[in-house]
């Protein structure tokens, strides 16, 4: 899960990292009043909260120097798109006094199976070019999780990057950087992060302190069950409504083509991917995929079918179930209930093409053989042929 900047900064604040005073706008009304209420001083920086990098060069970061400029800029930004994403939130924060721009991140290095610190004194919008054209400017070292952040690691970063050669400022930089790295590492571990990044990590031109001017955080989805604050962030993101609804029932919904007429549903991601591939190869465009997971019972199956068939363009549900924990008779009962309800209120009936194997298959087949709108098949290939031949133009 990737957090928006203002969400990342909420976590930074929790761990004591220094930030600029800010407020979040959700519409164009009342921007000047909010700036006044939050005690913000001009000039102010407006940052579009979109899940994409390169906002600055795409017009997603702008500076305002007074109330009228703020009103005009806010209105224009809320009417804009950044790399295809509509701007629905703006982070409004005081402009920093920048002396230098550094880069700092901690990421999960899968090759060495440990966290890795990456640091550079050449931060900012061109960090990718720095990494490509001047790799010597990037300092990187793995962290032993059993030891954590050691004084040696901090000293190594300072020495390799040259910040310990700054005369009388060096001790302040060293101590401050150590504090920032320790806070960031603690957050990385406690929130099961895949990546935490500050770019730029600004050296304040007034007091030499370090300020997180931007933030990028990626969190392992499998840890969200124990991170309620981050799970709440997820629901704030610009997510497809069926994704949110399916998640509330414990399913995974994957939107695909808006004009697709086929919804694929299974109880495993591998099976689901195979179904989608075969459908696409046959010329049948999938509208979505829905993964039931394990152990779904009649009531939840009924909800899953309803969600999968909710898109207006979908008229066919392709189901492939391998019954283990998820019993075939429970799937069949849920399908029958959902299709009966859906087709009762729709003038054009929806069709389900169903392949089932495993636990209680015979009971499931018996239930579905008497259910209007259901076509039973014996294999994925037969199911795809039924979809492509009979129900998808």
Short mmCIF file of C-alpha atoms in Angstrom, two decimals:
data_model
loop_
_atom_site.label_atom_id
_atom_site.label_comp_id
_atom_site.label_asym_id
_atom_site.label_seq_id
_atom_site.Cartn_x
_atom_site.Cartn_y
_atom_site.Cartn_z
CA UNK A 1 0.00 0.00 0.00
CA UNK A 2 1.39 3.39 -1.04
CA UNK A 3 0.47 6.37 1.11
CA UNK A 4 -0.21 9.87 -0.15
CA UNK A 5 2.22 12.54 1.02
CA UNK A 6 -0.02 13.98 3.74
CA UNK A 7 -0.63 10.46 5.09
CA UNK A 8 3.10 9.70 5.12
CA UNK A 9 3.70 12.93 7.00
CA UNK A 10 1.13 12.00 9.62
CA UNK A 11 3.28 8.97 10.39
CA UNK A 12 6.46 11.09 10.28
CA UNK A 13 4.92 13.42 12.84
CA UNK A 14 4.06 10.47 15.08
CA UNK A 15 7.76 9.54 15.16
CA UNK A 16 8.99 13.05 15.87
CA UNK A 17 10.31 14.05 12.45
CA UNK A 18 10.35 17.77 11.79
CA UNK A 19 7.78 19.04 9.27
CA UNK A 20 6.58 22.35 7.92
CA UNK A 21 3.33 23.67 9.36
CA UNK A 22 0.52 22.52 7.06
CA UNK A 23 -3.17 21.81 6.46
CA UNK A 24 -5.07 19.58 4.02
CA UNK A 25 -7.66 20.99 1.60
CA UNK A 26 -10.42 18.76 0.25
CA UNK A 27 -12.19 21.40 -1.88
CA UNK A 28 -11.62 24.88 -3.24
CA UNK A 29 -13.88 26.62 -0.74
CA UNK A 30 -12.45 28.26 2.35
CA UNK A 31 -8.76 27.91 1.49
CA UNK A 32 -7.81 31.32 2.88
CA UNK A 33 -9.90 30.77 6.00
CA UNK A 34 -8.23 27.39 6.60
CA UNK A 35 -4.79 28.93 6.11
CA UNK A 36 -5.63 31.58 8.70
CA UNK A 37 -7.16 29.08 11.14
CA UNK A 38 -4.10 26.81 10.87
CA UNK A 39 -1.80 29.78 11.52
CA UNK A 40 0.04 29.42 8.22
CA UNK A 41 2.30 32.21 6.98
CA UNK A 42 2.80 33.13 3.31
CA UNK A 43 4.33 32.15 0.98
CA UNK A 44 2.51 28.82 0.92
CA UNK A 45 3.24 25.74 -1.15
CA UNK A 46 0.30 23.80 -2.60
CA UNK A 47 0.93 20.13 -3.37
CA UNK A 48 -1.49 17.93 -5.27
CA UNK A 49 -2.12 14.69 -3.35
CA UNK A 50 -1.99 12.14 -6.17
CA UNK A 51 -0.48 8.62 -6.19
CA UNK A 52 2.21 9.39 -8.75
CA UNK A 53 5.74 10.77 -8.79
CA UNK A 54 7.04 13.77 -10.72
CA UNK A 55 4.28 16.11 -9.52
CA UNK A 56 6.49 19.19 -9.57
CA UNK A 57 7.36 19.02 -13.25
CA UNK A 58 3.73 18.16 -14.08
CA UNK A 59 2.33 21.28 -12.39
CA UNK A 60 1.28 19.57 -9.18
CA UNK A 61 3.32 21.82 -6.88
CA UNK A 62 2.76 25.59 -6.88
CA UNK A 63 3.67 28.53 -4.66
CA UNK A 64 1.27 31.29 -3.59
CA UNK A 65 2.27 34.60 -1.98
CA UNK A 66 -1.04 35.91 -0.65
CA UNK A 67 -4.78 35.25 -0.14
CA UNK A 68 -5.86 36.13 -3.71
CA UNK A 69 -3.07 34.07 -5.23
CA UNK A 70 -4.03 31.20 -2.91
CA UNK A 71 -7.70 31.30 -3.95
CA UNK A 72 -6.87 31.41 -7.66
CA UNK A 73 -4.26 28.65 -7.48
CA UNK A 74 -6.39 26.35 -5.34
CA UNK A 75 -9.32 26.72 -7.74
CA UNK A 76 -7.13 25.98 -10.76
CA UNK A 77 -5.49 22.94 -9.15
CA UNK A 78 -8.78 21.35 -8.12
CA UNK A 79 -9.86 21.61 -11.77
CA UNK A 80 -6.70 19.93 -13.03
CA UNK A 81 -5.32 16.43 -13.55
CA UNK A 82 -1.78 15.29 -12.77
CA UNK A 83 -0.63 12.45 -15.01
CA UNK A 84 -4.20 11.26 -15.42
CA UNK A 85 -5.22 11.61 -11.74
CA UNK A 86 -7.86 14.16 -10.77
CA UNK A 87 -6.74 16.40 -7.91
CA UNK A 88 -9.07 15.79 -4.95
CA UNK A 89 -6.81 16.89 -2.09
CA UNK A 90 -4.14 19.54 -1.66
CA UNK A 91 -1.49 19.75 1.03
CA UNK A 92 -0.97 23.40 1.91
CA UNK A 93 2.21 24.12 3.84
CA UNK A 94 4.58 26.95 4.63
CA UNK A 95 7.49 27.43 2.24
CA UNK A 96 10.77 26.28 3.78
CA UNK A 97 14.03 28.20 3.94
CA UNK A 98 16.18 25.72 2.05
CA UNK A 99 19.94 25.66 2.41
CA UNK A 100 20.48 22.18 0.96
CA UNK A 101 18.33 19.32 -0.31
CA UNK A 102 19.32 15.78 0.72
CA UNK A 103 17.83 12.38 0.02
CA UNK A 104 17.16 9.68 2.63
CA UNK A 105 15.33 6.38 2.40
CA UNK A 106 15.13 2.99 4.07
CA UNK A 107 13.94 0.15 1.88
CA UNK A 108 13.59 -3.60 2.07
CA UNK A 109 16.51 -5.11 0.16
CA UNK A 110 15.30 -8.53 -0.95
CA UNK A 111 18.76 -9.57 -2.18
CA UNK A 112 20.35 -9.33 1.27
CA UNK A 113 17.06 -9.90 3.13
CA UNK A 114 17.40 -6.85 5.34
CA UNK A 115 16.57 -3.13 5.42
CA UNK A 116 18.95 -0.83 3.54
CA UNK A 117 19.71 2.86 4.11
CA UNK A 118 20.19 5.03 1.03
CA UNK A 119 21.48 8.59 1.47
CA UNK A 120 22.68 11.41 -0.74
CA UNK A 121 23.43 15.11 -0.35
CA UNK A 122 22.11 15.56 -3.91
CA UNK A 123 18.40 15.24 -3.23
CA UNK A 124 15.43 16.82 -4.96
CA UNK A 125 13.55 16.26 -8.20
CA UNK A 126 16.56 14.95 -10.13
CA UNK A 127 17.60 12.18 -7.72
CA UNK A 128 17.03 9.53 -10.42
CA UNK A 129 19.46 11.32 -12.73
CA UNK A 130 21.97 11.56 -9.87
CA UNK A 131 21.74 7.82 -9.28
CA UNK A 132 22.28 7.17 -12.98
CA UNK A 133 24.93 9.75 -13.83
CA UNK A 134 26.78 10.11 -10.53
CA UNK A 135 26.36 6.89 -8.50
CA UNK A 136 29.26 7.89 -6.24
CA UNK A 137 26.96 10.57 -4.78
CA UNK A 138 24.69 7.83 -3.38
CA UNK A 139 25.65 6.15 -0.10
CA UNK A 140 24.03 2.80 0.63
CA UNK A 141 24.47 0.15 3.29
CA UNK A 142 22.39 -2.73 4.70
CA UNK A 143 21.13 -2.74 8.28
CA UNK A 144 21.45 -5.83 10.44
CA UNK A 145 17.97 -6.13 12.03
CA UNK A 146 19.51 -7.74 15.11
CA UNK A 147 21.68 -4.66 15.74
CA UNK A 148 19.58 -1.87 14.29
CA UNK A 149 21.13 1.53 13.52
CA UNK A 150 24.67 1.65 14.90
CA UNK A 151 26.88 4.70 15.46
CA UNK A 152 29.26 3.16 12.96
CA UNK A 153 26.57 3.16 10.28
CA UNK A 154 25.80 6.85 10.86
CA UNK A 155 29.49 7.73 10.81
CA UNK A 156 29.98 5.76 7.60
CA UNK A 157 27.14 7.64 5.88
CA UNK A 158 28.47 10.98 7.08
CA UNK A 159 32.01 10.21 5.99
CA UNK A 160 31.12 8.80 2.56
CA UNK A 161 28.74 11.67 1.78
CA UNK A 162 31.13 14.36 3.08
CA UNK A 163 28.80 15.96 5.61
CA UNK A 164 31.36 15.37 8.37
CA UNK A 165 33.67 17.81 6.61
CA UNK A 166 31.56 20.87 7.24
CA UNK A 167 33.68 22.45 10.00
CA UNK A 168 31.76 23.67 12.96
CA UNK A 169 28.43 22.57 11.44
CA UNK A 170 29.49 18.93 11.20
CA UNK A 171 28.60 17.84 14.77
CA UNK A 172 25.11 19.33 14.41
CA UNK A 173 24.53 17.63 11.08
CA UNK A 174 25.81 14.33 12.40
CA UNK A 175 23.63 14.32 15.50
CA UNK A 176 20.54 15.56 13.67
CA UNK A 177 20.94 13.04 10.85
CA UNK A 178 21.38 10.27 13.41
CA UNK A 179 18.11 11.27 15.11
CA UNK A 180 16.24 11.36 11.78
CA UNK A 181 17.56 7.96 10.67
CA UNK A 182 16.72 6.36 14.02
CA UNK A 183 13.16 7.73 13.90
CA UNK A 184 12.72 6.61 10.32
CA UNK A 185 14.06 3.14 11.04
CA UNK A 186 11.78 2.71 14.04
CA UNK A 187 8.81 3.64 11.86
CA UNK A 188 10.02 1.31 9.10
CA UNK A 189 10.09 -1.66 11.46
CA UNK A 190 6.94 -0.94 13.48
CA UNK A 191 4.80 -0.29 10.41
CA UNK A 192 6.14 -3.21 8.33
CA UNK A 193 7.28 -0.82 5.62
CA UNK A 194 8.69 -1.81 2.27
CA UNK A 195 9.96 1.74 1.71
CA UNK A 196 10.15 5.02 3.59
CA UNK A 197 11.60 7.94 1.67
CA UNK A 198 12.21 11.62 2.37
CA UNK A 199 13.07 13.60 -0.74
CA UNK A 200 14.04 16.25 -0.16
CA UNK A 201 15.32 16.11 3.36
CA UNK A 202 15.85 19.83 3.67
CA UNK A 203 18.64 21.54 5.62
CA UNK A 204 16.93 24.57 7.13
CA UNK A 205 18.73 27.77 6.12
CA UNK A 206 17.95 29.40 9.46
CA UNK A 207 19.02 26.86 12.07
CA UNK A 208 20.56 23.91 10.17
CA UNK A 209 17.81 21.52 11.25
CA UNK A 210 16.53 18.76 8.99
CA UNK A 211 12.97 18.97 7.66
CA UNK A 212 11.03 16.28 5.80
CA UNK A 213 9.68 18.31 2.88
CA UNK A 214 8.17 15.33 1.10
CA UNK A 215 7.40 11.76 2.06
CA UNK A 216 6.82 8.45 0.36
CA UNK A 217 5.78 5.37 2.33
CA UNK A 218 4.96 1.87 1.10
CA UNK A 219 3.53 -0.59 3.64
CA UNK A 220 3.17 -4.36 3.38
CA UNK A 221 -0.53 -5.08 2.77
CA UNK A 222 -0.36 -8.20 4.92
CA UNK A 223 0.37 -6.04 7.99
CA UNK A 224 -2.73 -3.85 7.67
CA UNK A 225 -4.78 -6.04 10.01
CA UNK A 226 -2.70 -4.74 12.92
CA UNK A 227 -2.36 -1.15 11.67
CA UNK A 228 -5.84 0.40 11.98
CA UNK A 229 -4.61 3.94 11.31
CA UNK A 230 -3.07 2.89 8.00
CA UNK A 231 -6.09 0.77 7.11
CA UNK A 232 -8.14 3.96 7.54
CA UNK A 233 -5.74 5.75 5.18
CA UNK A 234 -6.43 3.10 2.55
CA UNK A 235 -10.13 3.94 2.53
CA UNK A 236 -9.27 7.60 1.88
CA UNK A 237 -7.40 6.75 -1.31
CA UNK A 238 -8.98 7.19 -4.71
CA UNK A 239 -10.14 3.56 -4.91
CA UNK A 240 -12.73 1.98 -7.18
CA UNK A 241 -16.02 1.70 -5.21
CA UNK A 242 -16.33 -2.04 -5.89
CA UNK A 243 -12.81 -2.53 -4.52
CA UNK A 244 -13.87 -0.94 -1.23
CA UNK A 245 -17.11 -2.90 -1.10
CA UNK A 246 -15.39 -6.22 -1.80
CA UNK A 247 -12.72 -5.47 0.80
CA UNK A 248 -15.42 -4.89 3.42
CA UNK A 249 -16.58 -8.48 2.80
CA UNK A 250 -13.05 -9.89 2.81
CA UNK A 251 -12.70 -10.27 -0.98
CA UNK A 252 -10.20 -8.88 -3.49
CA UNK A 253 -11.78 -7.08 -6.45
CA UNK A 254 -9.58 -6.18 -9.42
CA UNK A 255 -11.11 -3.74 -11.94
CA UNK A 256 -9.98 -4.24 -15.54
CA UNK A 257 -11.80 -2.95 -18.64
CA UNK A 258 -14.72 -0.53 -18.25
CA UNK A 259 -16.49 -2.02 -21.28
CA UNK A 260 -15.80 -5.67 -20.46
CA UNK A 261 -18.82 -7.99 -20.32
CA UNK A 262 -17.29 -10.83 -18.31
CA UNK A 263 -16.54 -10.97 -14.59
CA UNK A 264 -14.13 -13.71 -13.48
CA UNK A 265 -14.44 -15.19 -9.98
CA UNK A 266 -12.38 -17.85 -8.22
CA UNK A 267 -11.01 -18.84 -4.84
CA UNK A 268 -7.32 -18.26 -5.54
CA UNK A 269 -5.19 -15.64 -7.28
CA UNK A 270 -3.37 -18.16 -9.47
CA UNK A 271 -6.60 -19.62 -10.81
CA UNK A 272 -8.01 -16.13 -11.31
CA UNK A 273 -5.00 -15.02 -13.36
CA UNK A 274 -5.28 -18.13 -15.55
CA UNK A 275 -8.95 -17.39 -16.17
CA UNK A 276 -8.25 -13.79 -17.13
CA UNK A 277 -5.41 -14.81 -19.47
CA UNK A 278 -7.57 -17.42 -21.22
CA UNK A 279 -10.50 -15.03 -21.54
CA UNK A 280 -8.27 -12.35 -23.06
CA UNK A 281 -6.71 -14.83 -25.50
CA UNK A 282 -10.18 -15.87 -26.65
CA UNK A 283 -11.16 -12.28 -27.36
CA UNK A 284 -13.48 -11.97 -24.38
CA UNK A 285 -12.55 -8.79 -22.50
CA UNK A 286 -12.74 -9.20 -18.69
CA UNK A 287 -14.37 -6.38 -16.77
CA UNK A 288 -13.03 -7.51 -13.41
CA UNK A 289 -11.67 -10.35 -11.33
CA UNK A 290 -12.83 -11.28 -7.84
CA UNK A 291 -10.83 -13.52 -5.52
CA UNK A 292 -12.98 -15.15 -2.85
CA UNK A 293 -10.06 -16.37 -0.77
CA UNK A 294 -10.73 -19.41 1.41
CA UNK A 295 -13.69 -20.62 3.41
CA UNK A 296 -16.40 -18.39 1.95
CA UNK A 297 -19.93 -19.54 2.85
CA UNK A 298 -23.30 -19.07 1.18
CA UNK A 299 -24.03 -15.55 2.46
CA UNK A 300 -20.60 -14.21 1.51
CA UNK A 301 -20.68 -15.96 -1.88
CA UNK A 302 -24.00 -14.27 -2.58
CA UNK A 303 -22.43 -10.87 -1.82
CA UNK A 304 -19.41 -11.69 -4.00
CA UNK A 305 -21.64 -12.57 -6.96
CA UNK A 306 -23.63 -9.37 -6.52
CA UNK A 307 -20.45 -7.26 -6.46
CA UNK A 308 -18.89 -9.05 -9.44
CA UNK A 309 -22.03 -8.48 -11.53
CA UNK A 310 -22.55 -4.87 -10.39
CA UNK A 311 -20.80 -3.15 -13.31
CA UNK A 312 -23.45 -2.16 -15.91
CA UNK A 313 -21.44 -3.64 -18.79
CA UNK A 314 -21.19 -7.13 -17.21
CA UNK A 315 -23.71 -9.75 -18.28
CA UNK A 316 -21.69 -12.94 -17.70
CA UNK A 317 -19.98 -14.34 -14.61
CA UNK A 318 -17.29 -16.96 -15.20
CA UNK A 319 -16.71 -18.99 -12.02
CA UNK A 320 -13.99 -21.55 -11.37
CA UNK A 321 -13.87 -23.12 -7.91
CA UNK A 322 -11.57 -25.75 -6.46
CA UNK A 323 -13.40 -26.88 -3.36
CA UNK A 324 -11.26 -27.39 -0.29
CA UNK A 325 -11.96 -25.09 2.61
CA UNK A 326 -14.42 -23.40 0.26
CA UNK A 327 -17.14 -26.06 -0.28
CA UNK A 328 -18.74 -26.38 -3.69
CA UNK A 329 -22.27 -26.67 -2.26
CA UNK A 330 -21.83 -23.39 -0.36
CA UNK A 331 -20.65 -21.70 -3.57
CA UNK A 332 -23.62 -23.15 -5.47
CA UNK A 333 -26.14 -22.02 -2.85
CA UNK A 334 -24.69 -18.50 -2.84
CA UNK A 335 -24.71 -18.37 -6.65
CA UNK A 336 -28.31 -19.52 -6.81
CA UNK A 337 -29.46 -16.95 -4.26
CA UNK A 338 -27.59 -14.05 -5.87
CA UNK A 339 -28.62 -14.87 -9.45
CA UNK A 340 -32.25 -15.28 -8.42
CA UNK A 341 -32.22 -11.84 -6.77
CA UNK A 342 -30.31 -10.15 -9.61
CA UNK A 343 -32.39 -11.62 -12.44
CA UNK A 344 -35.62 -10.84 -10.65
CA UNK A 345 -34.88 -7.10 -10.75
CA UNK A 346 -33.14 -6.97 -14.16
CA UNK A 347 -34.99 -7.12 -17.45
CA UNK A 348 -31.99 -8.81 -19.09
CA UNK A 349 -30.86 -11.84 -17.12
CA UNK A 350 -27.27 -12.39 -16.06
CA UNK A 351 -25.56 -15.67 -16.88
CA UNK A 352 -23.10 -17.67 -14.79
CA UNK A 353 -20.74 -20.18 -16.40
CA UNK A 354 -19.52 -22.43 -13.61
CA UNK A 355 -16.75 -25.00 -13.27
CA UNK A 356 -16.37 -26.67 -9.87
CA UNK A 357 -14.10 -29.39 -8.52
CA UNK A 358 -13.42 -30.71 -5.03
CA UNK A 359 -15.33 -30.86 -1.77
CA UNK A 360 -19.10 -31.49 -2.17
CA UNK A 361 -18.91 -31.02 -5.94
CA UNK A 362 -21.87 -33.35 -6.59
CA UNK A 363 -24.09 -31.41 -4.17
CA UNK A 364 -23.06 -28.17 -5.83
CA UNK A 365 -23.79 -29.51 -9.31
CA UNK A 366 -27.21 -30.70 -8.11
CA UNK A 367 -28.09 -27.24 -6.81
CA UNK A 368 -26.91 -25.40 -9.93
CA UNK A 369 -28.41 -27.82 -12.44
CA UNK A 370 -31.83 -26.53 -11.39
CA UNK A 371 -30.81 -22.85 -11.31
CA UNK A 372 -31.92 -20.65 -14.26
CA UNK A 373 -29.08 -18.74 -15.94
CA UNK A 374 -26.35 -21.24 -14.97
CA UNK A 375 -24.22 -23.12 -17.52
CA UNK A 376 -22.15 -25.94 -16.03
CA UNK A 377 -18.78 -26.82 -17.60
CA UNK A 378 -16.09 -29.38 -16.79
CA UNK A 379 -12.88 -27.40 -17.42
CA UNK A 380 -11.46 -23.89 -17.77
CA UNK A 381 -11.11 -24.32 -21.54
CA UNK A 382 -14.71 -25.43 -21.87
CA UNK A 383 -15.78 -22.49 -19.75
CA UNK A 384 -13.84 -19.99 -21.87
CA UNK A 385 -15.33 -21.49 -25.03
CA UNK A 386 -18.81 -21.12 -23.54
CA UNK A 387 -18.12 -17.47 -22.65
CA UNK A 388 -16.62 -16.58 -26.01
CA UNK A 389 -19.07 -18.57 -28.08
CA UNK A 390 -22.34 -17.91 -26.40
CA UNK A 391 -22.23 -14.78 -24.32
CA UNK A 392 -19.53 -12.38 -25.51
CA UNK A 393 -19.58 -10.72 -28.91
#
